[in-house]
Phi, psi and omega in degrees: 000314180293326180294315180296321179295323179294320179296318179296319179295319179296319179295322180294320179294324178295316180295321179295320179297319179297318180295319180296318179298319180294321182291328178294329181281340182267136175282330180191162175291131186289320182189178179213163179217154182224136181226159177231129180222148173284153179289170176063026176287148181287158178296137182090358180293149184285132177255309181180165178266095185290327180294316181291319184289330179268359180076028180249154174260166184295325180298324179293322178296322180289314184289329181273002179051053183300137179211165184257136178242123179244156182275328182265190180274343185253137178242111184276334186238140179242155182256126174261097185292333180294326182250349181073030183241159175256134181229161179287127178261328182217140180303134184253124176252112184299322181293325178286328184279314188235355184056241183264004183286134177226140350286158183256128180207161173221154185235154173206169183244145173251123184244140177236152181246163174054069353279166182284129176226140183235128180236140178258134181236129178244130181241120177267130181261121182266135183286142171237159183278077182250007180230136178268150175300142181221144177264155180300329181229152177284333181221141179243131180247122180239150176238130183227140177283149184287339180266021177297134182287151176297134183100357178294136184256141179234118182285140179240152176291128178280152179281163180233136177231115182299339180291167182234170176067222181292339178282352179279179183293132182249328182205159175239146180225134181243130179222140349279176183240037181291317183247338187232150169237162186250136175232132183238129178238133179279136181264155179301330181277008178096350179277184182229139176260109184258122180231143177253121186254131178288125184258322177233147184298152178266152179223106184295327181293328180275320183210112186277331181230152176228141178239122180239159177238123177255124183245130174248127184237141175262179183249015181281179176238118358284160180294139177235153182211159176226150184231156174217137179267132182250119178255120183249126176250124182273125182247169179252161157053048166223099189250013177232131180257154175299148180232125178288145179295327178228142177285328182226130174248139178236140181209157179241147178210140180284146175292157182066019176292144181290160179293144181095354179293129181282130181263304180196175179232134180254134178233149178215151180239147177234127182288345178288167179241164178073215183294331178287347180263355178283131184248133173241152185243144177204156177268120184231155174054046180231150181300152185297319181293330177289321178297328180286342181267337183226156176218154182236142178283127186297323185272317187263338183080018180280131182256129182233161176283130181240357180212190182269123180268140180226117182297327183287332177283316180207129182275342180208159179226149177235124178250140173255103182266124183256126176258122186235145171254180183280352178272358178099357178277144180221160172218146184236136175234153182262140176237113181258120184247120177264132180265130181270132185282149171229156184283083181233014180236134179280138177301147180244151179240129179229126178282114178275324178209132184211130175247109183282002179224137179223139182288147183289343179264017178290137180282164176299145183095002179286130182279133178244339182203147172234123184242150176245126181250130184218143175230121184290347176288169182241169179057226183294328181294341181258001178279125186238162177226134186239142180207165177233168179292152188267358184266022179232151180280049180225161175218159182246137182230145178271127181256299177237175179295120180085358181242138179229147182242131176258121183234162177287142181253353182201174177287147182254150178227108183294327180294332179276304180227124184267345179204158182227145174252121183247131178253121179259126182240135179226139180219150179262180183254019180286180179230112354286155181290146177244148183216164175208164182219164181210137180254139173230151181244127182243125178257142179268121183270155182272158174266166185279093181235008180234122179283159175297154182226125178285154176294327179225149178283328179227138178243144177223135183215137177260131183235127177292144178291169182063028176291157179281144175300138183092001181297131180279115184283296175191182186237132173261150184221138177225153181236156181228131182288343178287180180224164181071219182295329180293341180260004178279118189252137173239147184247139181220152176266141172273113187294137177202168179259133177235115183055039178083359181244143179294151182298327182294342177276354180254309184224162174219160181231138175284120185294341184271312187247357177077017178283128180263126180246147174276124182284325181222176180281133180274149179235116183298325183291336178265327184209117184271334178192161175202156181237152176203166181252143177237137184251133173253121184234132178275175184261019179286177179226110359285154182287149175245151185214164174215161187236141174231152181260134180239130178242124179254122179253123181273125180266132184291144174234154181280082183244007179233129177283161176298151178240126182275123178267326179211139001283150182285130180269119179248158185274325188247348184246157180252122178246128183225146175264136182265136177233118180292150180292347178268007182295139183268179179294135180086012179293130180280110180280306178195181180225128176274123182248124180220155178227161176225125184287349175290176182234166178068217181294337179291344180256001177283125186249146175228148186243137180220146177273113184274310179220151179204152176296319178224098183292341181276359184258329186232158173216160182239135177293131185296323185259326187257347178076016180279132178261119182230160176277145181250001174207175180286135177286135181241171180289340181283343181292140180293148180291315181271119177237130181240120182245136175245116183251132177253134180248124181238146174264180186256019182280174179234109357283158184283153176241153186218166175215150181241151178219141180257126179245122176265129182237131177251120178266100183199160180263339184226159183288319178301323179297324178294319181294318181296329181277329185264003179289337180272013175295137184296134175264179182274071182290325181298322178298316180294320179297319179295319179298317179297320180298316181292325179294316179296319180297318179296318179297320181294318180296316180296318180296319180296316179296322180295313181296319179299314179297320180297317180295320180296317181296315181296319180297318179297317179299314180297320181296315179296321180296318179295322177296318179294323178294324177297320179292322181295322185273001183286131177261004181288143179292143178267092180239111181298141179227128180243122182293152180290157173243144186235146172206159183282137179235137173062013177065024181263355182085359180276139182272135178265151187243140175236122180246142174252125179244134177260116184248127177252130182239157174279182182292327180284342182291353177293340180281344179284159179267129176238122182254130173263111183280127179288162178298147182275343178210162181289343182277353179288143183261125178274162181275120180284148175071030182295320181295322179295319179297322181296318180297320179295322180293322180296328178289334185268335184261149178280331178267188176279121180242140176224149180252131183245135177254112182257133178251133186281147177284166171300139186300147175249161178289346182294341185268011175278068179231165175281175181298324181281339183271350184284141178283163177086191184297323182289341180259002180285118177230156181068177181080158183278344186270348181229135176215145180272129177282143182239004181191193179292159181280115178289323178231093184295152179296153179287169179293325179295319180295318178298317181297318179297318180296320180292321179295319178296324179293326180293324181291338184263007184296313183295315181297320180294323180295325181280327186273334183289124178262188177301135179089358179262135182277113177218221178292332174231119188243136176238142178236153177281162179299340182278355182284132182240183184294337182291343179271359181288130180297145177272105183285350176282341181257316183232148172241116183260137179261117180300137179077007181226155177271004182278144177224127178275120181239179180279354179275117183292326181293315178295326178298316183293316181296318180294320179295319180295316180298319179292326180291322180293325181282335188248023178292137182285155176295165185296325184290351180294332183284340181280348181284140180292147178280145176290159179297141183263146176268181179300134187249148173275166178303323180294317180293329177297317179297320178299316181296319181297315179295322180295318179296320178298317178295000000 
């Protein structure tokens, strides 16, 4: 055993000596790289391309015999020199490597020889949810007295999950919750204090034992959980719990203290005696890593160091020491342990902001990098000093605590030195002092002083016509001697008009790659070629540009068929060429003339005879289109000859057109006419025209007859309506329905009646008073003046219409129908009768006229004699009057100022009319007065006037 330990120590010293020798040969670390990988990766898994990230090629790795140097005994990553990549050599367990520390990473160096170069590589291990929460025990046995008070807390062992972050324990669940509920408190050290609180009292006689399940769940994906079964035994007669002498204990311990170092001692007292008074100590509800660092003596409560303390991992620890008796009572006290720092950490340098490129025209004082310097030690051990090498035109300045700024100290010249290597060194003030350094490379960038340059000054490209829109014509390319943004080139078209159309409607250019696209289809017949300028502009400030000329030549395609110019093809007439019967062989009959708007071979035309009445008589010239006879014309040849000539071009594929030539073989024109008169005419066209004319005539005739029938029907309907009015024997007595409105806010409806009064000529001397409304709420009769004019046109005498507005009701009108004064209250007697239905025999017009005349003579007397509550020209009703008191005008017609009532009884009507006529006869001089002008009269009013004149 001792021999093997000696060999390991000897091997470690050799490796350390080798590393020291290598570091002495190196002036500084050349560069560094950082990678992140998830834990539990399989062996051979890809980590990163170290050659690419460090700017090395594979040949350099091979020639320099690149290898990995690690500080420990385990090498997790291996170098593949053939590919320049880093791969997993050994499975990495983040929990084994860093425990609860986040972030978790490990570092190693890559060394190359000839010349010697050293690179530092840091690999961060990312946690995955590969561990389930676990409790220290699968089952927990608790003893509780049955007289435990509600609210008593029982501490439980918390679960442990080696994972960190969201993969760590997130919640606890207790089932069932009949007697207990669960409370979880988060501790400052990241752990959880799990307590079970008694919710309902226990009864040992009813239930001596209880079994609960405590579940701890993490928040990773997939979710993992751990369970522990809690067995509770209910005990009797232990009513005193241990009590700690102090609720909180505080102690200090140096980091790196050896195991067994005593930190502090916890004591507790129990007032009980015997076995119930014995107190035992244990660490409960504390994180697993804390339990591994400290231990407590079960009997004495002495706390000792059990692991390696690191101030940088945790500056303090909190222990929950539980004092328990044998009766199941417990008490918990907190022990806070502060770790004292020692100078065991090297200062670190972190680039917060870095620009690896700076323009050569940058003024002095330009910032190129901001670095953060940190030392995890405290007090003097954490005080650091930062500096850079003096052979560069830069200086370092302190901006904030722990932050330094590297700025230019002089003007830069890229032509002299294009890049600088800056070494940043930081050291602390501990004893002995520790230091570290970091190298950065700064390149001097160029300004935009070179314009783009095209590969050619002029471009020419042929494009076939009828191309599809979006067709890629060709690509222009330009280069820029600058670099970076100054060498980024964009292409633009110089807008111009070509044949009246803007250039953008013909072509477009991709601003990124210079590809020229056709926006629309080109037509050779409209445009054979066009030129335009294209500009290449860089992205510098200010931008520089250059111009190149592009010429697009449109290539003709066979897209137009031949067009026949002669003979002209007409739709309705017959054109024929005459050939005399004496024509000899080779006689020129006619010539077919055709053109093709295409060019080149696409416009070369050839003529062929497709069909003919007699193919042995005629032929067509292949090139010129001349139709000639190929034999002697004889008398047997038909007079009518029909030739079909096809004209084809020489394109691929070829296009063609046909023409029909009519030839008449005759010696004289009359003979031609006699033979061609039987050519078919456009008979179908004439038949269609006749059909449409007949159809239009039929439609017009139908509409005329329909309108005539409708007009006659309307005329007959109106005539029948007028005859019905002429033959009506019903009396014409105007009736105006009452109007109602609320008065005095009592809910009683007020009534407005319109009475039409006809007077004789002498009645003009009487006084007629129009009573104004008694309140603003009374409703007047609309259109009174119009009604008066209409009445004057219908009556032979002077007629006036009076609008009477009723007064507010009086109590005097609270009478029955028989008790009311005036016509409405007249009952009994032979001269007044109440109507109970329609009039079987209505009064004659003479009787109506006599009654109306008698009523007119009594107007003045009635106006003077009617008192409050009497219905006359002005009627007032008491508030108690309701709708049931309104006279029924369908049964009786009352004449204001008169005792006459028109009823449905004809005998009473006649007697009443005679009595009213005797009382209201006008004086003799009334007939001598001139009559007023009459308005248009109705047939009924005409009859009244005639009878009046006779009387």
